[in-house]
Coordinates of C-alpha atoms in Angstrom, one line a residue:
Chain A
Q1476 CA 80.7 95.9 128.6
K1477 CA 81.8 98.1 125.7
E1478 CA 82.7 101.7 126.6
V1479 CA 80.3 103.1 124.0
E1480 CA 77.5 100.9 122.6
Q1481 CA 75.3 101.5 119.6
N1482 CA 72.9 99.3 117.7
S1483 CA 74.6 98.4 114.4
G1484 CA 71.4 98.5 112.5
P1485 CA 70.6 98.9 109.7
L1486 CA 67.9 101.3 110.8
S1487 CA 65.6 101.9 107.9
V1488 CA 63.2 104.9 107.8
P1489 CA 61.1 106.3 105.0
E1490 CA 62.0 109.7 103.5
G1491 CA 60.6 112.5 105.6
A1492 CA 60.4 110.5 108.8
I1493 CA 62.3 111.1 112.0
A1494 CA 65.3 108.8 112.5
S1495 CA 66.3 108.1 116.1
L1496 CA 69.8 106.9 116.9
N1497 CA 70.8 105.8 120.3
C1498 CA 74.0 105.4 122.2
T1499 CA 75.0 104.3 125.8
Y1500 CA 78.3 104.8 127.5
S1501 CA 79.9 103.2 130.5
D1502 CA 82.2 105.9 132.0
R1503 CA 80.2 108.2 134.3
G1504 CA 83.1 110.6 134.1
S1505 CA 82.6 111.3 130.4
Q1506 CA 82.3 114.9 129.8
S1507 CA 81.3 115.6 126.2
F1508 CA 79.6 113.7 123.5
F1509 CA 79.8 113.8 119.8
W1510 CA 77.9 112.5 116.8
Y1511 CA 79.8 111.9 113.6
R1512 CA 78.5 110.8 110.2
Q1513 CA 80.5 108.5 108.0
Y1514 CA 79.7 107.7 104.4
S1515 CA 81.1 104.5 103.0
G1516 CA 84.8 104.8 102.2
K1517 CA 85.0 108.3 103.7
S1518 CA 86.2 109.7 107.0
P1519 CA 83.9 110.9 109.7
E1520 CA 82.5 114.4 109.7
L1521 CA 81.3 116.1 112.8
I1522 CA 77.5 116.7 113.0
M1523 CA 77.2 118.1 116.5
F1524 CA 78.3 117.8 120.1
I1525 CA 76.6 118.1 123.5
Y1526 CA 78.0 118.7 126.9
S1527 CA 74.9 119.3 129.1
N1528 CA 71.9 117.3 130.0
G1529 CA 68.9 118.0 127.8
D1530 CA 68.4 118.7 124.1
K1531 CA 70.5 120.6 121.6
E1532 CA 69.1 121.5 118.2
D1533 CA 71.0 122.3 115.0
G1534 CA 68.9 122.4 111.9
R1535 CA 67.3 119.0 111.3
F1536 CA 69.4 117.4 114.0
T1537 CA 68.7 117.2 117.8
A1538 CA 71.1 115.7 120.2
Q1539 CA 69.8 114.5 123.6
L1540 CA 71.9 113.8 126.6
N1541 CA 70.9 112.1 129.9
K1542 CA 74.0 111.7 132.1
A1543 CA 72.0 109.9 134.9
S1544 CA 71.1 107.2 132.4
Q1545 CA 74.4 107.4 130.5
Y1546 CA 72.5 107.8 127.3
V1547 CA 72.9 110.1 124.3
S1548 CA 70.7 110.1 121.2
L1549 CA 70.5 111.8 117.8
L1550 CA 67.3 112.7 116.1
I1551 CA 67.2 113.5 112.5
R1552 CA 64.0 115.2 111.3
D1553 CA 62.7 115.1 107.8
S1554 CA 65.2 112.4 106.9
Q1555 CA 66.6 112.5 103.4
P1556 CA 68.2 109.8 101.2
S1557 CA 71.4 111.8 101.6
D1558 CA 71.3 111.1 105.3
S1559 CA 72.0 107.4 104.6
A1560 CA 75.3 106.7 106.3
T1561 CA 76.8 105.3 109.4
Y1562 CA 76.4 107.4 112.5
L1563 CA 79.1 107.2 115.1
C1564 CA 78.7 108.2 118.7
A1565 CA 81.8 109.3 120.4
V1566 CA 82.5 110.1 124.1
N1567 CA 85.3 112.3 125.3
R1568 CA 87.3 111.3 128.3
V1569 CA 90.2 112.9 129.9
T1570 CA 93.1 110.6 130.6
G1571 CA 96.8 110.9 131.4
G1572 CA 97.4 111.2 127.7
G1573 CA 94.9 114.0 127.3
N1574 CA 91.5 114.2 125.8
K1575 CA 90.5 111.1 123.8
L1576 CA 87.4 110.1 121.9
T1577 CA 86.1 106.6 122.3
F1578 CA 83.8 105.6 119.4
G1579 CA 80.9 103.3 119.2
T1580 CA 80.8 100.8 116.3
G1581 CA 78.2 103.0 114.6
T1582 CA 74.6 102.6 113.5
Q1583 CA 73.9 102.3 109.8
L1584 CA 71.0 104.4 108.7
K1585 CA 69.1 103.9 105.5
V1586 CA 66.6 106.4 104.3
E1587 CA 64.3 104.9 101.8
L1588 CA 62.4 106.7 99.0
Chain B
G198 CA 84.3 123.5 110.8
A199 CA 88.1 123.4 110.8
V200 CA 89.8 121.8 107.8
V201 CA 92.3 118.9 108.0
S202 CA 94.0 117.5 105.0
Q203 CA 95.9 114.2 104.5
H204 CA 98.3 113.1 101.9
P205 CA 98.3 110.8 100.1
S206 CA 94.7 109.7 99.8
W207 CA 95.7 106.3 98.8
V208 CA 98.9 104.3 98.5
I209 CA 99.9 100.9 97.3
C210 CA 103.3 99.5 98.4
K211 CA 105.2 96.3 98.5
S212 CA 105.7 94.3 101.6
G213 CA 108.7 95.4 103.6
T214 CA 108.7 99.0 102.5
S215 CA 107.9 102.1 104.6
V216 CA 105.1 104.5 104.0
K217 CA 104.7 108.1 105.3
I218 CA 101.3 109.7 105.7
E219 CA 101.0 113.5 106.3
C220 CA 98.2 115.2 108.2
R221 CA 97.9 118.9 108.1
S222 CA 95.5 121.4 109.8
L223 CA 94.9 124.1 107.3
D224 CA 93.2 126.9 109.1
F225 CA 93.9 126.3 112.8
Q226 CA 96.7 125.3 115.1
A227 CA 96.4 121.7 116.1
T228 CA 97.7 121.3 119.6
T229 CA 96.7 117.7 119.5
M230 CA 96.6 115.2 116.6
F231 CA 95.2 111.7 116.7
W232 CA 95.8 108.8 114.4
Y233 CA 93.1 106.2 113.8
R234 CA 92.9 103.0 111.9
Q235 CA 89.7 101.5 110.5
F236 CA 89.3 98.1 109.0
P237 CA 86.3 97.3 106.7
K238 CA 83.0 97.3 108.5
Q239 CA 84.7 98.1 111.9
S240 CA 84.8 101.2 114.0
L241 CA 87.6 103.6 114.3
M242 CA 90.4 102.4 116.5
L243 CA 92.7 105.1 118.1
M244 CA 96.3 104.3 117.5
A245 CA 98.1 107.2 119.1
T246 CA 97.7 110.7 120.4
S247 CA 100.4 113.3 119.7
N248 CA 100.8 116.8 121.2
E249 CA 103.0 119.3 119.4
G250 CA 106.6 119.0 120.4
S251 CA 106.0 115.9 122.5
K252 CA 106.4 112.2 122.0
A253 CA 103.2 110.4 120.9
T254 CA 101.2 108.4 123.4
Y255 CA 100.3 105.0 121.9
E256 CA 97.3 102.9 122.7
Q257 CA 97.8 99.5 124.1
G258 CA 98.7 96.9 121.4
V259 CA 100.0 99.5 119.0
E260 CA 103.7 99.0 118.2
K261 CA 105.7 102.2 118.6
D262 CA 108.5 101.1 116.5
K263 CA 106.3 100.1 113.6
F264 CA 104.1 103.2 113.6
L265 CA 106.3 106.2 114.0
I266 CA 104.5 109.4 114.7
N267 CA 106.0 112.9 114.5
H268 CA 104.2 116.1 115.4
A269 CA 106.9 118.7 114.8
S270 CA 104.7 121.7 114.3
L271 CA 101.2 123.0 115.2
T272 CA 100.0 122.2 111.7
L273 CA 101.7 119.0 110.7
S274 CA 101.8 115.4 112.0
T275 CA 103.2 112.4 110.2
L276 CA 102.6 108.7 110.5
T277 CA 105.2 106.3 109.1
V278 CA 104.3 102.7 108.7
T279 CA 107.7 100.9 108.8
S280 CA 108.3 97.6 107.1
A281 CA 104.7 97.4 106.1
H282 CA 103.0 94.0 105.7
P283 CA 99.7 93.0 104.1
E284 CA 98.0 93.0 107.5
D285 CA 98.8 96.7 107.8
S286 CA 96.4 97.3 104.9
S287 CA 93.7 99.6 106.3
F288 CA 92.2 103.0 106.2
Y289 CA 94.3 105.4 108.2
I290 CA 92.6 108.6 109.4
C291 CA 94.1 111.5 111.3
S292 CA 92.1 114.1 113.3
A293 CA 93.1 117.3 115.0
S294 CA 91.8 119.5 117.8
G295 CA 92.9 122.9 118.8
R296 CA 93.7 124.8 121.9
W297 CA 90.3 126.3 122.3
F298 CA 88.0 123.4 121.4
N299 CA 87.4 119.8 122.2
E300 CA 86.0 118.6 118.9
Q301 CA 88.1 116.6 116.7
F302 CA 88.1 117.3 113.0
F303 CA 89.1 114.5 110.7
G304 CA 91.2 114.4 107.6
P305 CA 89.9 112.6 104.5
G306 CA 91.9 109.4 105.3
T307 CA 94.6 107.4 103.6
R308 CA 93.8 104.0 102.2
L309 CA 96.9 101.8 102.4
T310 CA 97.3 98.6 100.5
V311 CA 100.3 96.5 101.1
L312 CA 101.0 93.8 98.5

């Protein structure tokens, strides 16, 4: 079982719709969860992070965390063509070497006009 | 968010040569820096973690003698790919986190092509 799993997609949504991106993780000791956006050929940029169960909203983005189900999601409201990118879920774990992020393989999102 | 720079943004070198990549945190003190590698259409793979003033901790399967990492100050880490070969061609990305936050902020990446 992969440590962090995401559906690779592509996930296609029409402009203005809600895009829902999902991620599951295997380590119950994971403490914090991050969503990054990566455009083709570019490095990841942080969208938001969440530590506690429930929802966290930031503008058009809402992160949802359910530790009991080991599930984290990202909702993008009013999707725009500029949101088309690969979304990476990352999970933070504390190891002997310090804090490390483990990334999923990413979900490709396509927002169509 | 915090700003991380990388230099160079791209480099082409001959097989057998060494290449140094710099990663700088511009507006915060990076107590920890991370080096990742990403092959086309694949996810980020952590290569090593470095804390300022300490030796880097390498992930399993990453050759320490081939990928030399130095984190001599709170704003600078370097990755040197020694005796590069075509299979080392990849997108190398650094990230940094600070004393007071867990988030990692990524540099723009360095695209290495070894001929």
